[in-house]
Short mmCIF file of C-alpha atoms in Angstrom, two decimals:
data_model
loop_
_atom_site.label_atom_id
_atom_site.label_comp_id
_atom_site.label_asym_id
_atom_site.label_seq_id
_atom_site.Cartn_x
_atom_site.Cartn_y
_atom_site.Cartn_z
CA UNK A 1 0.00 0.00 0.00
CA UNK A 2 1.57 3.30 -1.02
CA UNK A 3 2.13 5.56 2.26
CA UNK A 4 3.49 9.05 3.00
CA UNK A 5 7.13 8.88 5.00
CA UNK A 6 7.78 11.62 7.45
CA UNK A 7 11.36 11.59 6.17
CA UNK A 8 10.12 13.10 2.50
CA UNK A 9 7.05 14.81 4.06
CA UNK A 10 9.30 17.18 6.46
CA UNK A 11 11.61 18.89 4.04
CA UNK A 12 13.38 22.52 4.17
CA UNK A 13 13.89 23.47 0.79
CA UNK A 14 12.55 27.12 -0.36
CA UNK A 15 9.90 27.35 -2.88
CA UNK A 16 12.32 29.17 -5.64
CA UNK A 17 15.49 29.20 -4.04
CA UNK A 18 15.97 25.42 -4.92
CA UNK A 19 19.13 25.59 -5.79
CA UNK A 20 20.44 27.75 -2.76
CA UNK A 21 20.73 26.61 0.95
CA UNK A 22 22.56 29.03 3.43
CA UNK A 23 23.20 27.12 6.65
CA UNK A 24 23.31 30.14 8.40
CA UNK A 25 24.40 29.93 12.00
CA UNK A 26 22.84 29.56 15.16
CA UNK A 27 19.80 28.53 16.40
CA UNK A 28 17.20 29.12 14.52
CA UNK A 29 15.43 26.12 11.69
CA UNK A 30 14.12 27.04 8.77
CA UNK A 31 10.76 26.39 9.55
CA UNK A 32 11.35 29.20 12.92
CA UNK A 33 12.55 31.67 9.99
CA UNK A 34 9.24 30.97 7.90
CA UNK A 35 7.50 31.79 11.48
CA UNK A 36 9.34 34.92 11.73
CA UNK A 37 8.84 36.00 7.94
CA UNK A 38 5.64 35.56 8.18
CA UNK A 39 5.15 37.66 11.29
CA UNK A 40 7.21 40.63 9.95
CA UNK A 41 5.54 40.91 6.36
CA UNK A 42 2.74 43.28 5.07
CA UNK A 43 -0.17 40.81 4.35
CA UNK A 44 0.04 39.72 7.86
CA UNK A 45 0.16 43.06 9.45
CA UNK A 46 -2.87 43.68 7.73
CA UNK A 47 -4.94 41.04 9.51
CA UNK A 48 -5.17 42.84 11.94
CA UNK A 49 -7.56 45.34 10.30
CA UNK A 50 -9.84 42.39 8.54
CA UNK A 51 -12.97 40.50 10.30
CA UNK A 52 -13.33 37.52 11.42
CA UNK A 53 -16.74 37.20 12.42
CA UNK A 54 -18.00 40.41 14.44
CA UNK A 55 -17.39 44.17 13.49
CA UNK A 56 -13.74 45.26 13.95
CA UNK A 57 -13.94 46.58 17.72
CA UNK A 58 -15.35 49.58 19.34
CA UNK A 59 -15.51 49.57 22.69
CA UNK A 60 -15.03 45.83 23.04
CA UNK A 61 -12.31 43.94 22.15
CA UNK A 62 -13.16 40.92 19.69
CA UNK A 63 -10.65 38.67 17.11
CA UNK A 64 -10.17 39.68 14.03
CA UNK A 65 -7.52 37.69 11.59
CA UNK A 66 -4.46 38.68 13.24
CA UNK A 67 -5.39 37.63 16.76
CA UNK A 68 -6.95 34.52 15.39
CA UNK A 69 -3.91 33.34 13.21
CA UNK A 70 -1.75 34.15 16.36
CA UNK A 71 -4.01 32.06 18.37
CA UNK A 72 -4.43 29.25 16.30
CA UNK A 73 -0.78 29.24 15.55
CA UNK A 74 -0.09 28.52 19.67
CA UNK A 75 -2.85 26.04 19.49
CA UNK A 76 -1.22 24.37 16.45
CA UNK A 77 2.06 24.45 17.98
CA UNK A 78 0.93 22.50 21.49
CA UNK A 79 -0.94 20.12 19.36
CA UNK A 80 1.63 19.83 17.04
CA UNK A 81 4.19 18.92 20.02
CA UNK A 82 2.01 16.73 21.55
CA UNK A 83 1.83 14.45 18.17
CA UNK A 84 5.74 14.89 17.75
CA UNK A 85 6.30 12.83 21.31
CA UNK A 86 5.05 10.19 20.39
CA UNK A 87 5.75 10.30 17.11
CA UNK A 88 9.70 10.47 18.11
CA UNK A 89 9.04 7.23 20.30
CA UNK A 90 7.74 5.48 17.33
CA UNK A 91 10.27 6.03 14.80
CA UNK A 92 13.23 6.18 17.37
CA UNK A 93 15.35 3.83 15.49
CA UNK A 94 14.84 5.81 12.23
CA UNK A 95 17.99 7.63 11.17
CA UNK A 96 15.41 10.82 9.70
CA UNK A 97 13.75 10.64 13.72
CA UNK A 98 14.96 14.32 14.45
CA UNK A 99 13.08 15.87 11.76
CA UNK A 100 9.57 14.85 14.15
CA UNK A 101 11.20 17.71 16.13
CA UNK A 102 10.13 20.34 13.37
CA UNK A 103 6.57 19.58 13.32
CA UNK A 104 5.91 22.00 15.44
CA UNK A 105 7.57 24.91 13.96
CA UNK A 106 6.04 23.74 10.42
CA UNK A 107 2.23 24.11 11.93
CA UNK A 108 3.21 27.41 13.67
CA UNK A 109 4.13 28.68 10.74
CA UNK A 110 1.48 27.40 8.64
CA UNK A 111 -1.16 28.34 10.99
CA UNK A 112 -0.09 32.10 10.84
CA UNK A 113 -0.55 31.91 7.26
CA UNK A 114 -3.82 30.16 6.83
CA UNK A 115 -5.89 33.19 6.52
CA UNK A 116 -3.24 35.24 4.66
CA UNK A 117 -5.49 35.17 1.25
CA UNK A 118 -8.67 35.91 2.96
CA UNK A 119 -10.11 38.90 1.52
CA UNK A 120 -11.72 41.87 3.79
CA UNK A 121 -15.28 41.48 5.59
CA UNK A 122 -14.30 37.75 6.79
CA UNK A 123 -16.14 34.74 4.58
CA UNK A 124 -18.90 37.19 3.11
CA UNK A 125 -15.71 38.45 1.34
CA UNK A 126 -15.17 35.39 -0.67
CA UNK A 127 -18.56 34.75 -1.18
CA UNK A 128 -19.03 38.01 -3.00
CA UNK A 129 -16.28 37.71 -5.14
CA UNK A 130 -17.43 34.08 -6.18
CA UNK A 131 -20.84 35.30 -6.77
CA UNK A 132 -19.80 38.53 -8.66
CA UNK A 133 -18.83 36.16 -11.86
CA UNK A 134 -21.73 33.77 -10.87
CA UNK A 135 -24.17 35.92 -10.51
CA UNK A 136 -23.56 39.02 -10.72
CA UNK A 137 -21.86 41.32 -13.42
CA UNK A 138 -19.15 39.34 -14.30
CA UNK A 139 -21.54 36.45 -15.69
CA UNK A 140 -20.77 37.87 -19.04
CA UNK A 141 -16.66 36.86 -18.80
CA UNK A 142 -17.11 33.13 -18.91
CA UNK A 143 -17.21 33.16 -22.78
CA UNK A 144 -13.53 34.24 -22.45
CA UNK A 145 -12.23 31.79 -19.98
CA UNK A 146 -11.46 28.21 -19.87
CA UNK A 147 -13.70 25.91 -17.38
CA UNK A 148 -10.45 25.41 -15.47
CA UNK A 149 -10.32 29.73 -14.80
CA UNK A 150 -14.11 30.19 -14.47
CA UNK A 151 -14.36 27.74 -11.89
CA UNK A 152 -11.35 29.50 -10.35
CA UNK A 153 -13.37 33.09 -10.11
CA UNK A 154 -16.86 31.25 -8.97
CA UNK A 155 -15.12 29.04 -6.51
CA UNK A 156 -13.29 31.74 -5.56
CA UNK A 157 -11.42 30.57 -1.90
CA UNK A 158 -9.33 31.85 0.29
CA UNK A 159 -7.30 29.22 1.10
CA UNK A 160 -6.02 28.85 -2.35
CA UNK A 161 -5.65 32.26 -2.72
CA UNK A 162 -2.97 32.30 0.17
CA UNK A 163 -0.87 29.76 -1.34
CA UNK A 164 -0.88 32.29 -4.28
CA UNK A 165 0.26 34.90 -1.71
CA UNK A 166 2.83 32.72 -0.77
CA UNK A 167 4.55 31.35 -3.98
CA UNK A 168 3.61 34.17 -7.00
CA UNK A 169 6.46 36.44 -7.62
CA UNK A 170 4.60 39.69 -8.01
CA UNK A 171 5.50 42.39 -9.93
CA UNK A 172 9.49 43.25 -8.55
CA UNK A 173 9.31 40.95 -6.18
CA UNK A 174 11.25 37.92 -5.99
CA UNK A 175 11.49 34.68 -7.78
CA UNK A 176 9.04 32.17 -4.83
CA UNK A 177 7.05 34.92 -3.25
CA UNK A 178 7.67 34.59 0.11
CA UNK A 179 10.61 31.68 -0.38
CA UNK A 180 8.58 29.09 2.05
CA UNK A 181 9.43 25.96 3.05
CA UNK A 182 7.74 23.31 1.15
CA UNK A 183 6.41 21.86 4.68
CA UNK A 184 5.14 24.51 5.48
CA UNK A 185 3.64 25.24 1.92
CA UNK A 186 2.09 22.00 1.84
CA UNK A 187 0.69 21.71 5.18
CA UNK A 188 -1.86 25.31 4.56
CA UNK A 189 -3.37 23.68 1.64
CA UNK A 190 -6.84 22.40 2.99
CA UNK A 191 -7.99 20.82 0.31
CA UNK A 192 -5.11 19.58 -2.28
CA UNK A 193 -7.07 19.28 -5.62
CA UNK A 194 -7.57 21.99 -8.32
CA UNK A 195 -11.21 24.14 -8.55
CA UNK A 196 -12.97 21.73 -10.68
CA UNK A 197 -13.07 19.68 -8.61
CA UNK A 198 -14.70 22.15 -6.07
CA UNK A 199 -18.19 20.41 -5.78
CA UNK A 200 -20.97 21.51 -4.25
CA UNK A 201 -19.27 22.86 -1.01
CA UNK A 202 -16.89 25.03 -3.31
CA UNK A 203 -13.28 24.26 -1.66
CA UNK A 204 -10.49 23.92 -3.55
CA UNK A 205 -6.32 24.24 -2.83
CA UNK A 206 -4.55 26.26 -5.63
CA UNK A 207 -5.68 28.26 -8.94
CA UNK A 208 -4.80 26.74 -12.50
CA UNK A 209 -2.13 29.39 -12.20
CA UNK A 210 -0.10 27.88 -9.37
CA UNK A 211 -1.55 24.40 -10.13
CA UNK A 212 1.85 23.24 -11.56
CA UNK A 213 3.86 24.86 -8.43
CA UNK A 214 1.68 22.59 -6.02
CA UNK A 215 2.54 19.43 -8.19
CA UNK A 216 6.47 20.83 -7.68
CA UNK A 217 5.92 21.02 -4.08
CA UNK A 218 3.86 17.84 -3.67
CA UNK A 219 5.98 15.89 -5.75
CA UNK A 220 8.66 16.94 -3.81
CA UNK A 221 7.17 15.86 -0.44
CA UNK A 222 5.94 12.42 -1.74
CA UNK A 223 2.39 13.33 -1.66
CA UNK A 224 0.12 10.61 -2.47
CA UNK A 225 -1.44 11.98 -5.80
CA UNK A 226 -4.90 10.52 -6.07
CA UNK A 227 -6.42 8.63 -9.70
CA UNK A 228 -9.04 10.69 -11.11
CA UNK A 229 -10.90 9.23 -14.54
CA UNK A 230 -10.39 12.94 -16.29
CA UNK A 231 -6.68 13.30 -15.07
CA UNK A 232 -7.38 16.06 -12.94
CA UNK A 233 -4.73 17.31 -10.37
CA UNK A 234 -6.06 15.30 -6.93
CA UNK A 235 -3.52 14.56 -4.12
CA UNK A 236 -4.08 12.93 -0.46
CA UNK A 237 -3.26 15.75 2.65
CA UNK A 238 -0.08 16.57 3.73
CA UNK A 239 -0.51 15.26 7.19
CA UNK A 240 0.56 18.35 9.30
CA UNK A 241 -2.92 20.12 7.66
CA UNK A 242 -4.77 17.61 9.97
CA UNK A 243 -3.69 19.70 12.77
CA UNK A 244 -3.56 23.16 11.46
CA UNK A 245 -7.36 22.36 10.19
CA UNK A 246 -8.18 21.21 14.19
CA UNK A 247 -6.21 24.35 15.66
CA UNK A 248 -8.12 26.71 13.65
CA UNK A 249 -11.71 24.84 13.91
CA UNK A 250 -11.02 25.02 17.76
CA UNK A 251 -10.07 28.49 17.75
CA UNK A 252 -12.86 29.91 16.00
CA UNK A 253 -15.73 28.17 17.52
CA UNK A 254 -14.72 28.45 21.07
CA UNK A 255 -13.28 31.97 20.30
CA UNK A 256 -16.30 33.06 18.86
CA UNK A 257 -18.58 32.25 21.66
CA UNK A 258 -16.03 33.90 23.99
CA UNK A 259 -16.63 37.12 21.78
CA UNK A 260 -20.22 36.75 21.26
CA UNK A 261 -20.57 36.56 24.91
CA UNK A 262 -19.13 39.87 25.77
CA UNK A 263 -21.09 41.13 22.72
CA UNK A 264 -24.47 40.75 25.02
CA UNK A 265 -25.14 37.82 22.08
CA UNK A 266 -25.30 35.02 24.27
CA UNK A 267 -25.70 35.18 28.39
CA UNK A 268 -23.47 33.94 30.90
CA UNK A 269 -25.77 31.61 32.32
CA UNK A 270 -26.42 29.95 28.57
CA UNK A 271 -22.36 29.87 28.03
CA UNK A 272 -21.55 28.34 30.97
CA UNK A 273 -23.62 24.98 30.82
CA UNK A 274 -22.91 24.65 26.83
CA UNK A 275 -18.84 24.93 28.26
CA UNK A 276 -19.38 22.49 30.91
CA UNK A 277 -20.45 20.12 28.38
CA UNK A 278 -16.96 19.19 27.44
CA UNK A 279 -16.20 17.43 30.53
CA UNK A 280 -17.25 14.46 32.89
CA UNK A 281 -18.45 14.77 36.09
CA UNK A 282 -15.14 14.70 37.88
CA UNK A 283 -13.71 17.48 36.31
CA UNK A 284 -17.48 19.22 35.57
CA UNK A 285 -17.29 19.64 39.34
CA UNK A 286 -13.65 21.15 39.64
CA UNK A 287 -14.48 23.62 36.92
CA UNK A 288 -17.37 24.38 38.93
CA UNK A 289 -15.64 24.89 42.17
CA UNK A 290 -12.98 27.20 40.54
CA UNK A 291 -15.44 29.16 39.19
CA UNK A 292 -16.96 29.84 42.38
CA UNK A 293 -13.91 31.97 43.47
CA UNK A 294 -14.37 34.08 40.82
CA UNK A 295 -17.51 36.82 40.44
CA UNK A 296 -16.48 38.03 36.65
CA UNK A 297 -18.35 36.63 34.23
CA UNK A 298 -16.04 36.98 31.84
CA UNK A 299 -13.49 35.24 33.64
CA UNK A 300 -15.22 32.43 34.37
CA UNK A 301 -16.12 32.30 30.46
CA UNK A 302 -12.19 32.39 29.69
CA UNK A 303 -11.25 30.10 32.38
CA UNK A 304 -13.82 27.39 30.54
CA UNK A 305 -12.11 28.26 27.34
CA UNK A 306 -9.03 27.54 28.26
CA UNK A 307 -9.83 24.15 29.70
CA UNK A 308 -11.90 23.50 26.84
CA UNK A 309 -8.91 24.27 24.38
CA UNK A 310 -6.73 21.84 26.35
CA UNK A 311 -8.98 19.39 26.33
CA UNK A 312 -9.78 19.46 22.69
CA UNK A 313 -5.37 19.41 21.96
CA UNK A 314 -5.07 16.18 23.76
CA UNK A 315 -7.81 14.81 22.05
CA UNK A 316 -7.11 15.70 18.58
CA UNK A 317 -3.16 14.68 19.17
CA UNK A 318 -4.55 11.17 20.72
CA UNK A 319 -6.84 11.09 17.45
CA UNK A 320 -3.50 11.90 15.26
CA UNK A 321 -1.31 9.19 16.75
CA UNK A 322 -4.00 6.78 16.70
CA UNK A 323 -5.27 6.90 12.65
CA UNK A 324 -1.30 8.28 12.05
CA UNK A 325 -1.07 4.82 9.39
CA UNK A 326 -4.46 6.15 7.59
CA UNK A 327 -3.33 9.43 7.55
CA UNK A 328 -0.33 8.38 6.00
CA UNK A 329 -1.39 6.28 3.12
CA UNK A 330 -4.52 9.15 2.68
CA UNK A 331 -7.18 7.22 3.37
CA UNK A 332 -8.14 9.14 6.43
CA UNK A 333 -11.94 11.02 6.51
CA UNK A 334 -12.88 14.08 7.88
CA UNK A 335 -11.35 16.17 10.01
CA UNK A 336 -9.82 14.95 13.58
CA UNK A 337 -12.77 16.84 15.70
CA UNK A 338 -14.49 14.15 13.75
CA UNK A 339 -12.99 11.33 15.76
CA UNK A 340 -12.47 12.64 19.09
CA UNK A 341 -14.54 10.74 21.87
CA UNK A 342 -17.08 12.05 24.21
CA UNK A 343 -17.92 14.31 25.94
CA UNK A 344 -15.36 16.44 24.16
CA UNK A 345 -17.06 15.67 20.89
CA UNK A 346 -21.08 16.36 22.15
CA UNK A 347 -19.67 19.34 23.84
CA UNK A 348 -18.19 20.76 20.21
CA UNK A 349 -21.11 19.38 18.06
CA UNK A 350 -23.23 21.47 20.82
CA UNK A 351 -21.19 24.72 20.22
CA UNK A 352 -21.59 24.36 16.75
CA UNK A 353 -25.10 24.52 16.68
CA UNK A 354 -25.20 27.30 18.58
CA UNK A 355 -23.23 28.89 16.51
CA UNK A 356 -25.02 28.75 13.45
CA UNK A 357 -28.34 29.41 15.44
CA UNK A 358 -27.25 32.35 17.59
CA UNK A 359 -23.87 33.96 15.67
CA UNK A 360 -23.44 33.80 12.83
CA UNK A 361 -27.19 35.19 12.32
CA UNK A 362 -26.90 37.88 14.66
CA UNK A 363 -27.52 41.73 13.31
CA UNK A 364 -24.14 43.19 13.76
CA UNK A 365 -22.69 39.76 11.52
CA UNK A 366 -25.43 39.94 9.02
CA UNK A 367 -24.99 44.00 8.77
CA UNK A 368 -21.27 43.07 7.68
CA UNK A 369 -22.02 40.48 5.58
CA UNK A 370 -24.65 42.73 3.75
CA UNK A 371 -21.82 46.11 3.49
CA UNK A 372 -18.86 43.79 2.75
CA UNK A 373 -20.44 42.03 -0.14
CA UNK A 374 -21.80 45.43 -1.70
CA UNK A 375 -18.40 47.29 -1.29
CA UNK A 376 -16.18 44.13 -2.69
CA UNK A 377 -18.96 44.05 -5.78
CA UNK A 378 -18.73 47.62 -6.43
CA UNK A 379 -14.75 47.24 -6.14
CA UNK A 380 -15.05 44.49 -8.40
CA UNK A 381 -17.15 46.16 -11.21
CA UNK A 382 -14.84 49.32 -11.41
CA UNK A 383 -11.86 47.38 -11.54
CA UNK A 384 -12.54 44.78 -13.68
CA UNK A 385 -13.92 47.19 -16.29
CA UNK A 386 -10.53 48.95 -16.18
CA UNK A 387 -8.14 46.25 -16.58
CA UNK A 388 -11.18 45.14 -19.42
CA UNK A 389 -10.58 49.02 -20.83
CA UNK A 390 -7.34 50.47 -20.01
CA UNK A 391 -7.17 53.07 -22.71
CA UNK A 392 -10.56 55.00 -21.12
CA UNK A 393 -9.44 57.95 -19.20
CA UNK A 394 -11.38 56.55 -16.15
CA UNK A 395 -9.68 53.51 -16.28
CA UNK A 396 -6.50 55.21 -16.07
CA UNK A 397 -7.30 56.82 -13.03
CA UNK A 398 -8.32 54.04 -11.38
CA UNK A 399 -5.59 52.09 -12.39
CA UNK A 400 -2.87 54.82 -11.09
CA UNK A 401 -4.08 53.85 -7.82
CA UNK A 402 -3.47 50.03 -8.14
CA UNK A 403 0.39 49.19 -6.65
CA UNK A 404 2.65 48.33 -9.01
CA UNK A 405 3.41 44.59 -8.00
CA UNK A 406 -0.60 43.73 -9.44
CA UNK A 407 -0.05 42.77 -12.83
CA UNK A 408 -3.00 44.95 -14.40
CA UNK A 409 -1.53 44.95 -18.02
CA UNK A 410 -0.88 41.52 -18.13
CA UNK A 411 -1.05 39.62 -21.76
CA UNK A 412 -4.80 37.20 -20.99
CA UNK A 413 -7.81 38.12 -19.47
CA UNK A 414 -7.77 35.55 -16.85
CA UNK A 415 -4.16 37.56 -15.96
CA UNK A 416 -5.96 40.82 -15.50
CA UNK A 417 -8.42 39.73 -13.56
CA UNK A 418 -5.84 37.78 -10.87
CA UNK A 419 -4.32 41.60 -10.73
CA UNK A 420 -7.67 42.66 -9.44
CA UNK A 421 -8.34 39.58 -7.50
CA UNK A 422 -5.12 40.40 -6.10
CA UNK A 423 -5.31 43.50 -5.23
CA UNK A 424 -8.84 43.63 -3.59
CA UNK A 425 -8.17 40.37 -1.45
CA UNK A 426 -4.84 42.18 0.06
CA UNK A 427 -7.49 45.07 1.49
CA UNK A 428 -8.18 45.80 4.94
CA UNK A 429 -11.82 46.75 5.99
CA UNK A 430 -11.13 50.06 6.23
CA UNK A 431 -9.29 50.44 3.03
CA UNK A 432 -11.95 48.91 1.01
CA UNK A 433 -14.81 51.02 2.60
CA UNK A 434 -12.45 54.13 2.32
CA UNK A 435 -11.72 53.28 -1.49
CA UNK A 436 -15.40 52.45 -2.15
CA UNK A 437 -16.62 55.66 -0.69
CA UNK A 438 -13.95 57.81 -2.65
CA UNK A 439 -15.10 55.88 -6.05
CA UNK A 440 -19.12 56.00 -5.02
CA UNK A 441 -18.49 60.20 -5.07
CA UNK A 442 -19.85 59.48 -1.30
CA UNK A 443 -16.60 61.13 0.65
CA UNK A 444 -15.68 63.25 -2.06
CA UNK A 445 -13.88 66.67 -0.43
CA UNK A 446 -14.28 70.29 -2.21
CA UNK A 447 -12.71 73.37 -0.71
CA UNK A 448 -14.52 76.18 -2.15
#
């Protein structure tokens, strides 16, 4: 049976520096310095002024991207750890058995970038791009496309737009983007097949742009690629994704009940019992008597969490270890939240629900949804109707804004509109509503 080796799978070369290693002293790996990159460049800075579920703060402090890619990066990272013990006991007599030490640093790393191609306005961002050429305005381009771009723009995902982030070499830039790791390259793509093959849930890992640099990388790592009858691009996990998919699932749903509670969303005495659900009675009634020391709700609310978050990184590293041979040879289902045991698993299905019945419905998320998607359409129209018509004086205009690195004047249509794809998913909130007001006439300034 064929089988992924963690000897192939953990591997420092740099996406277009192939040919160049620098062992440059001290202590740092490779996989640290992708950490570190990561932290110190632009598109990551810039998370911090893009939602993740509720309106960037006012008076309250909730996530948004940066604080939730920092999170899940430290809950990746114990996880991560935990796997890599026993891991290391396993393959002790293995002459490769000290890579296992740099599985942690790899899912740091690629938790910080997970969100890096999300677009502003959190999800509703995505969805309005892919519905701008489904349904909306750009209908009218798919004439000029191949089925392997259109499903690209209508599948539109941000997931595959961060490995784009990561490898493109924009416009004076260098050759590899940002020069990862192929680990850690590998181990942010969520769903390793190409858009059409999207399906009705509309995930996919890469554009046909960077399709053939994922088959570099994956080839590289020994990724198991997958038979499909119409030969399109299909490959088996890397295995590290597992637990960069469980850090950020964790993250977000117990972080976003945490926020939604001191929103006024959800009460203190609903929160509470839905947290104690993740634990038997034994340590139901420690949690209990702990919490009786303390008279801020909040606290109490972020002293669940954290139990809650430890609990659910044991679990998913026990789940790891245990289907670690199905993993391997890809024939591994769902996610690891999927196989955790009770109560751990009732007490996440139960937050869930919630979730979907209580937050993700609520005004203030809805009201976002609603402005993001009509701002990024608007954005959309102009833009794509000046890279469609650069010669108009508007377009010029327009275009004069647009940094240099976007590729607006590139040779095909499917080109041009990357360049604008680009360009509006590296926005922050503000920037987008700023730029749509300017362009709308509707913060126009005239000193008489």
């Amino acid at each position: 049976m064929n089988r992924m080796s963690w000897d192939k799978l953990i591997n420092d070369k740099r996406f277009g520096l192939e040919h160049y290693h620098d062992p440059k002293p001290g202590s740092r790996s490779d996989f640290q310095r992708d950490f570190d990159r990561l932290v110190f460049s632009s598109p990551f800075r810039r998370l911090q002024n893009k939602t993740q579920v509720f309106p960037l703060p006012g008076s309250i402090f909730v996530h948004n991207r940066l604080t939730h890619s920092m999170e899940v990066a430290c809950v990746g990272r114990s996880m991560a750890n935990e796997i890599a013990k026993e891991l290391r006991r396993k393959y002790a007599a293995e002459p490769w058995v000290d890579k296992i030490d740099d599985i942690g640093e790899i899912v740091a790393a690629a938790c910080l970038a997970h969100d890096l191609g999300n677009p502003p306005f959190g999800h509703s961002g995505e969805k309005a791009i892919a519905t701008f050429f489904s349904e909306g305005k750009g209908r009218n381009l798919e004439e000029s496309l191949s089925p392997q771009q259109w499903c690209d723009l209508t599948h539109f995902e941000g997931n595959a737009n961060a490995f784009r982030l990561l490898t493109h070499q924009f416009n004076g830039r260098r050759p590899g983007g940002f020069a990862m790791t192929y680990s850690t390259l590998a181990s942010i793509v969520k769903y390793p097949f190409e858009s059409t093959l999207a399906g009705a849930h509309g995930k996919f890992g890469f554009f046909t742009s960077e399709k053939d640099d994922f088959i570099k990388v994956a080839t590289e790592l020994g990724m198991l690629r997958l038979s499909d009858p119409d030969g399109r691009v299909r490959y088996a996990r890397h295995p590290l994704v597992y637990i960069v998919e469980a850090a950020d699932d964790i993250c977000y749903e117990i972080m976003d009940i945490e926020d939604a509670h001191k929103l006024k969303i959800l009460a203190t005495d609903e929160v509470i019992p839905l947290f104690l659900n993740y634990f038997d009675q034994a340590r139901r009634s420690h949690a209990e008597r702990v919490m009786s020391h303390v008279d801020d709700p909040n606290e109490k609310i972020a002293y669940l969490r954290s139990c809650i978050i430890g609990e659910l990184v044991n679990r998913c590293a026990e789940t790891f270890v245990s289907h670690e041979e199905e993993i391997l040879s890809g024939t591994f289902t769902g996610s690891l939240l999927h196989h955790i045991p009770d109560p751990e698993k009732r007490g996440y299905k139960e937050c869930e629900a919630l979730s979907w019945k209580k937050i993700y419905c609520a005004s203030d998320v809805v009201d976002i949804e609603l402005a993001g998607t009509r701002i990024i359409s608007f954005l959309l129209n102009e833009l794509v109707e000046a890279v469609r018509n650069p010669g108009l004086n508007y377009s010029q205009l327009l275009l004069a804004k647009v940094p240099q690195q976007y590729e607006t004047g590139a040779p095909t249509l499917y080109g041009k509109l990357q360049a604008v794809l680009d360009h509006i998913s590296g926005m922050t909130d503000v920037y987008a509503l700023d730029l749509y007001r300017k362009l709308s006439g509707m913060s126009l300034k005239i000193n008489n």
